[in-house]
Amino acid sequence: MRIIVVPDKEAMGKRAADLVQAEMEKHANPVIGLATGSTPLPLYQELVRRHKEEGLDFSTTITFNLDEYVGLTPDHDQSYRYFMDQNLFNHLNIVKKNTHVPDGLAEDIEAFCEEYESMIDDCGGIDMQVLGIGSNGHIGFNEPGSSLGSLTRIKTLTDETINDNARFFDKREDVPTLAITMGIGTILHARKCILLASGANKAAAIKAACEGPVTAMCPASILQIHRYETLIVTEDAATELTIRVER
Ligand code: F6R
């Protein structure tokens, strides 16, 4: 694991954008896996800036998002499709049909999940997957206890994740309890992963992911066996690390 510690969120966004841009420039049709949540926002802001000011071209980029709530329409302001459109896709020259977010309204969710895996395969697999981490160590919506070999499927969210996400909804009861998520196995298939973390509330999860045992109880710990895994972590999220890091 390569662990890069940066002073703040802005620096995290820039370092991550450097890696994403370098990956995009290597492929005719780059396939980038994306996450939602507050953590990747500085990355998305930087990618939008590079597109607008430096001409970074997304016209041949294909994206796959990690997850989506079950039951929210794409125009619901807390759906992950809406989040991605508002925070990234609407500001780039990306072709909308090349942006994939799991369909939380799919009638046959199991069939949809299989199709999502096939779509990723048909595009040649994910070149670089961007990840955040939950305070309980989840990646995507793979909560503690998730099978380490899992593929895209429906998951029940833990109380901890519902509490974490309640801040985005009017009431805690409005937070959906089910989500479609790429599995841990899906994430491991990505040729490269970059995990971003910022904030003191992520310090324990980062410690467990990097220095704890590889265990389903901390899904992000599986990244210890990934062939190319880079963490970009702000100082306050890195306070519990004892291993050597880059600065
Ligand atoms: C969302 C996702 C989640 C988040 C995690 C952290 O697509 O993959 O695993 O990365 O819940 O969320 P934030 O960034 O809001 O702290």
Coordinates of C-alpha atoms and ligand atoms in Angstrom, one line a residue:
M1 CA 0.0 0.0 0.0
R2 CA 1.2 3.4 -0.8
I3 CA 0.0 6.0 1.8
I4 CA 0.3 9.7 0.9
V5 CA -0.5 12.1 3.8
V6 CA -1.5 15.6 2.7
P7 CA -2.2 18.7 4.7
D8 CA -5.9 19.2 3.8
K9 CA -8.8 18.3 1.6
E10 CA -7.7 20.6 -1.2
A11 CA -4.3 18.9 -1.5
M12 CA -6.1 15.5 -1.3
G13 CA -8.2 16.5 -4.3
K14 CA -5.2 17.7 -6.3
R15 CA -3.1 14.5 -5.6
A16 CA -6.1 12.3 -6.5
A17 CA -6.8 14.4 -9.7
D18 CA -3.1 13.9 -10.7
L19 CA -3.6 10.1 -10.5
V20 CA -6.9 10.1 -12.3
Q21 CA -5.7 12.4 -15.1
A22 CA -2.5 10.3 -15.6
E23 CA -4.7 7.2 -15.8
M24 CA -7.1 8.9 -18.3
E25 CA -4.2 9.9 -20.5
K26 CA -3.0 6.3 -20.8
H27 CA -6.2 4.9 -22.4
A28 CA -8.2 5.6 -25.4
N29 CA -11.4 4.8 -23.4
P30 CA -10.4 5.1 -19.8
V31 CA -12.8 3.3 -17.4
I32 CA -12.9 5.1 -14.0
G33 CA -14.8 3.9 -11.0
L34 CA -16.3 6.7 -8.9
A35 CA -17.7 7.2 -5.4
T36 CA -20.1 9.7 -3.9
G37 CA -20.1 11.2 -0.4
S38 CA -18.3 14.3 0.9
T39 CA -14.8 12.9 0.6
P40 CA -14.3 12.9 -3.2
L41 CA -15.8 16.4 -3.7
P42 CA -12.4 18.2 -3.8
L43 CA -11.3 15.7 -6.4
Y44 CA -14.4 16.3 -8.5
Q45 CA -14.0 20.1 -8.1
E46 CA -10.4 19.8 -9.3
L47 CA -11.3 17.6 -12.3
V48 CA -14.0 20.2 -13.3
R49 CA -11.4 22.9 -13.0
R50 CA -8.9 21.0 -15.1
H51 CA -11.6 20.4 -17.7
K52 CA -12.6 24.1 -17.9
E53 CA -9.2 25.7 -17.5
E54 CA -6.8 23.2 -19.0
G55 CA -9.0 21.3 -21.4
L56 CA -8.9 17.9 -19.7
D57 CA -11.0 15.9 -22.1
F58 CA -13.7 13.4 -20.8
S59 CA -15.3 12.7 -24.2
T60 CA -14.1 9.2 -24.3
T61 CA -14.1 8.4 -20.5
I62 CA -16.5 5.8 -19.2
T63 CA -17.5 5.8 -15.5
F64 CA -19.0 3.3 -13.1
N65 CA -20.2 4.4 -9.7
L66 CA -19.9 2.1 -6.7
D67 CA -23.4 2.4 -5.4
E68 CA -26.9 3.8 -5.3
Y69 CA -29.7 3.8 -2.8
V70 CA -32.7 1.5 -3.5
G71 CA -35.9 3.4 -4.1
L72 CA -34.7 6.9 -4.9
T73 CA -35.5 8.4 -8.3
P74 CA -32.5 9.7 -10.3
D75 CA -33.8 13.3 -9.7
H76 CA -34.1 12.8 -5.9
D77 CA -31.6 15.2 -4.5
Q78 CA -30.1 12.5 -2.3
S79 CA -29.8 9.9 -5.1
Y80 CA -26.3 9.2 -6.1
R81 CA -27.1 9.7 -9.8
Y82 CA -28.3 13.3 -8.9
F83 CA -25.1 13.8 -6.8
M84 CA -22.8 12.7 -9.7
D85 CA -24.7 14.8 -12.2
Q86 CA -24.6 17.9 -10.0
N87 CA -21.1 17.6 -8.8
L88 CA -19.3 16.2 -11.8
F89 CA -20.9 15.0 -14.9
N90 CA -22.9 18.2 -15.7
H91 CA -19.7 20.2 -15.7
L92 CA -17.6 18.0 -18.1
N93 CA -17.8 17.0 -21.7
I94 CA -18.5 13.4 -20.7
V95 CA -21.1 11.5 -22.7
K96 CA -24.0 10.9 -20.3
K97 CA -24.6 7.4 -21.6
N98 CA -21.1 6.5 -20.7
T99 CA -21.7 7.3 -17.0
H100 CA -23.1 4.4 -15.1
V101 CA -24.7 4.5 -11.7
P102 CA -26.6 1.5 -10.3
D103 CA -30.3 1.7 -11.0
G104 CA -31.9 1.9 -7.6
L105 CA -35.3 1.5 -9.2
A106 CA -34.6 -1.7 -11.1
E107 CA -37.6 -4.0 -11.0
D108 CA -35.4 -7.1 -10.9
I109 CA -32.5 -6.0 -8.7
E110 CA -30.6 -9.3 -8.9
A111 CA -30.7 -9.3 -12.7
F112 CA -29.7 -5.7 -12.8
C113 CA -26.7 -6.4 -10.5
E114 CA -25.5 -9.2 -12.9
E115 CA -25.9 -6.8 -15.8
Y116 CA -23.9 -4.2 -14.0
E117 CA -21.0 -6.6 -13.7
S118 CA -21.3 -7.6 -17.4
M119 CA -21.3 -3.9 -18.4
I120 CA -18.0 -3.4 -16.5
D121 CA -16.5 -6.5 -18.1
D122 CA -17.7 -5.4 -21.6
C123 CA -15.9 -2.1 -21.1
G124 CA -12.7 -4.0 -20.4
G125 CA -12.8 -3.7 -16.6
I126 CA -12.2 -0.7 -14.4
D127 CA -8.8 1.0 -14.9
M128 CA -8.9 3.1 -11.7
Q129 CA -11.4 2.9 -8.9
V130 CA -11.9 5.9 -6.6
L131 CA -13.0 5.0 -3.1
G132 CA -14.0 6.7 0.2
I133 CA -14.2 4.9 3.5
G134 CA -17.0 4.8 6.1
S135 CA -16.2 5.4 9.7
N136 CA -16.9 1.7 10.2
G137 CA -14.4 0.7 7.4
H138 CA -16.9 0.2 4.7
I139 CA -16.1 0.7 1.0
G140 CA -19.0 1.3 -1.3
F141 CA -21.9 0.0 0.8
N142 CA -19.9 -3.1 1.7
E143 CA -20.6 -3.0 5.4
P144 CA -18.5 -4.9 8.0
G145 CA -19.2 -8.6 7.6
S146 CA -19.5 -8.4 3.8
S147 CA -18.1 -11.3 1.9
L148 CA -14.6 -10.4 0.6
G149 CA -15.4 -12.0 -2.7
S150 CA -18.7 -10.4 -3.2
L151 CA -19.9 -8.9 -6.5
T152 CA -22.5 -6.2 -7.2
R153 CA -25.6 -6.9 -5.1
I154 CA -28.2 -5.4 -2.8
K155 CA -27.2 -4.7 0.8
T156 CA -28.9 -3.6 4.0
L157 CA -27.2 -0.5 5.5
T158 CA -26.0 -0.7 9.1
D159 CA -27.4 1.7 11.8
E160 CA -24.0 3.4 11.8
T161 CA -24.1 4.2 8.1
I162 CA -27.7 5.3 8.3
N163 CA -26.7 7.6 11.2
D164 CA -23.7 8.9 9.2
N165 CA -25.9 9.6 6.2
A166 CA -28.8 11.1 8.1
R167 CA -27.2 14.5 7.9
F168 CA -28.1 14.7 4.2
F169 CA -31.9 13.9 4.8
D170 CA -34.6 15.9 6.6
K171 CA -35.2 13.0 9.0
R172 CA -33.3 9.9 9.9
E173 CA -36.4 7.8 8.9
D174 CA -36.0 9.2 5.3
V175 CA -32.6 7.5 4.8
P176 CA -33.1 4.4 2.6
T177 CA -32.1 1.2 4.4
L178 CA -31.1 -0.7 1.2
A179 CA -28.6 0.0 -1.5
I180 CA -27.1 -1.6 -4.6
T181 CA -23.3 -1.7 -4.3
M182 CA -20.4 -3.1 -6.2
G183 CA -19.0 -6.0 -4.2
I184 CA -15.6 -6.2 -2.6
G185 CA -14.6 -8.7 -5.3
T186 CA -15.7 -6.1 -7.9
I187 CA -13.5 -3.5 -6.3
L188 CA -10.6 -5.9 -6.2
H189 CA -10.9 -6.5 -9.9
A190 CA -10.2 -2.9 -10.7
R191 CA -6.6 -2.6 -11.9
K192 CA -5.9 0.3 -9.6
C193 CA -7.6 1.7 -6.5
I194 CA -7.2 5.0 -4.8
L195 CA -8.8 5.5 -1.4
L196 CA -9.4 9.0 -0.1
A197 CA -10.0 9.9 3.5
S198 CA -10.3 13.2 5.3
G199 CA -11.3 14.2 8.8
A200 CA -10.5 13.0 12.3
N201 CA -13.6 10.8 12.3
K202 CA -11.9 8.5 9.7
A203 CA -8.7 8.0 11.7
A204 CA -9.7 4.8 13.4
A205 CA -11.0 3.3 10.1
I206 CA -7.8 4.3 8.3
K207 CA -5.7 2.6 11.0
A208 CA -7.8 -0.6 10.8
A209 CA -7.6 -0.6 7.0
C210 CA -3.9 -0.1 6.8
E211 CA -2.5 -1.8 10.0
G212 CA -5.2 -4.1 11.2
P213 CA -5.8 -7.7 10.0
V214 CA -7.4 -8.3 6.6
T215 CA -10.9 -9.0 7.8
A216 CA -14.5 -8.7 6.6
M217 CA -15.1 -6.7 9.8
C218 CA -13.1 -3.9 8.1
P219 CA -13.9 -4.2 4.4
A220 CA -11.3 -1.6 3.4
S221 CA -8.6 -3.8 4.9
I222 CA -8.9 -6.1 1.9
L223 CA -7.1 -3.4 -0.1
Q224 CA -3.9 -4.6 1.7
I225 CA -3.8 -7.4 -0.9
H226 CA -4.7 -5.2 -3.9
R227 CA -1.9 -5.1 -6.4
Y228 CA -2.1 -1.3 -6.8
E229 CA -3.6 0.6 -3.9
T230 CA -2.8 4.2 -3.1
L231 CA -4.3 6.0 -0.1
I232 CA -4.5 9.8 0.0
V233 CA -5.2 10.8 3.5
T234 CA -5.4 14.2 5.2
E235 CA -3.2 14.7 8.4
D236 CA -6.2 14.5 10.7
A237 CA -7.3 11.1 9.2
A238 CA -3.7 9.8 9.5
T239 CA -3.1 10.5 13.2
E240 CA -3.4 6.8 14.3
L241 CA -1.0 5.4 11.7
T242 CA 2.3 4.1 12.9
I243 CA 3.6 2.8 9.6
R244 CA 5.8 4.8 7.2
V245 CA 3.9 7.2 5.0
E246 CA 4.9 9.6 2.2
R247 CA 4.3 13.3 2.6
Ligands
F6R1 C1 -20.3 6.2 -1.6 C2 -19.3 5.3 -0.9 C3 -19.2 5.2 0.5 C4 -18.5 6.5 1.0 C5 -18.3 6.5 2.5 C6 -17.7 7.7 3.1 O1 -20.3 6.0 -2.9 O2 -18.7 4.5 -1.6 O3 -18.4 4.1 0.9 O4 -17.3 6.6 0.4 O5 -19.6 6.3 3.2 O6 -18.6 8.8 2.9 P1 -18.2 10.3 3.1 O7 -17.2 10.6 2.0 O8 -19.4 11.1 3.0 O9 -17.6 10.4 4.5

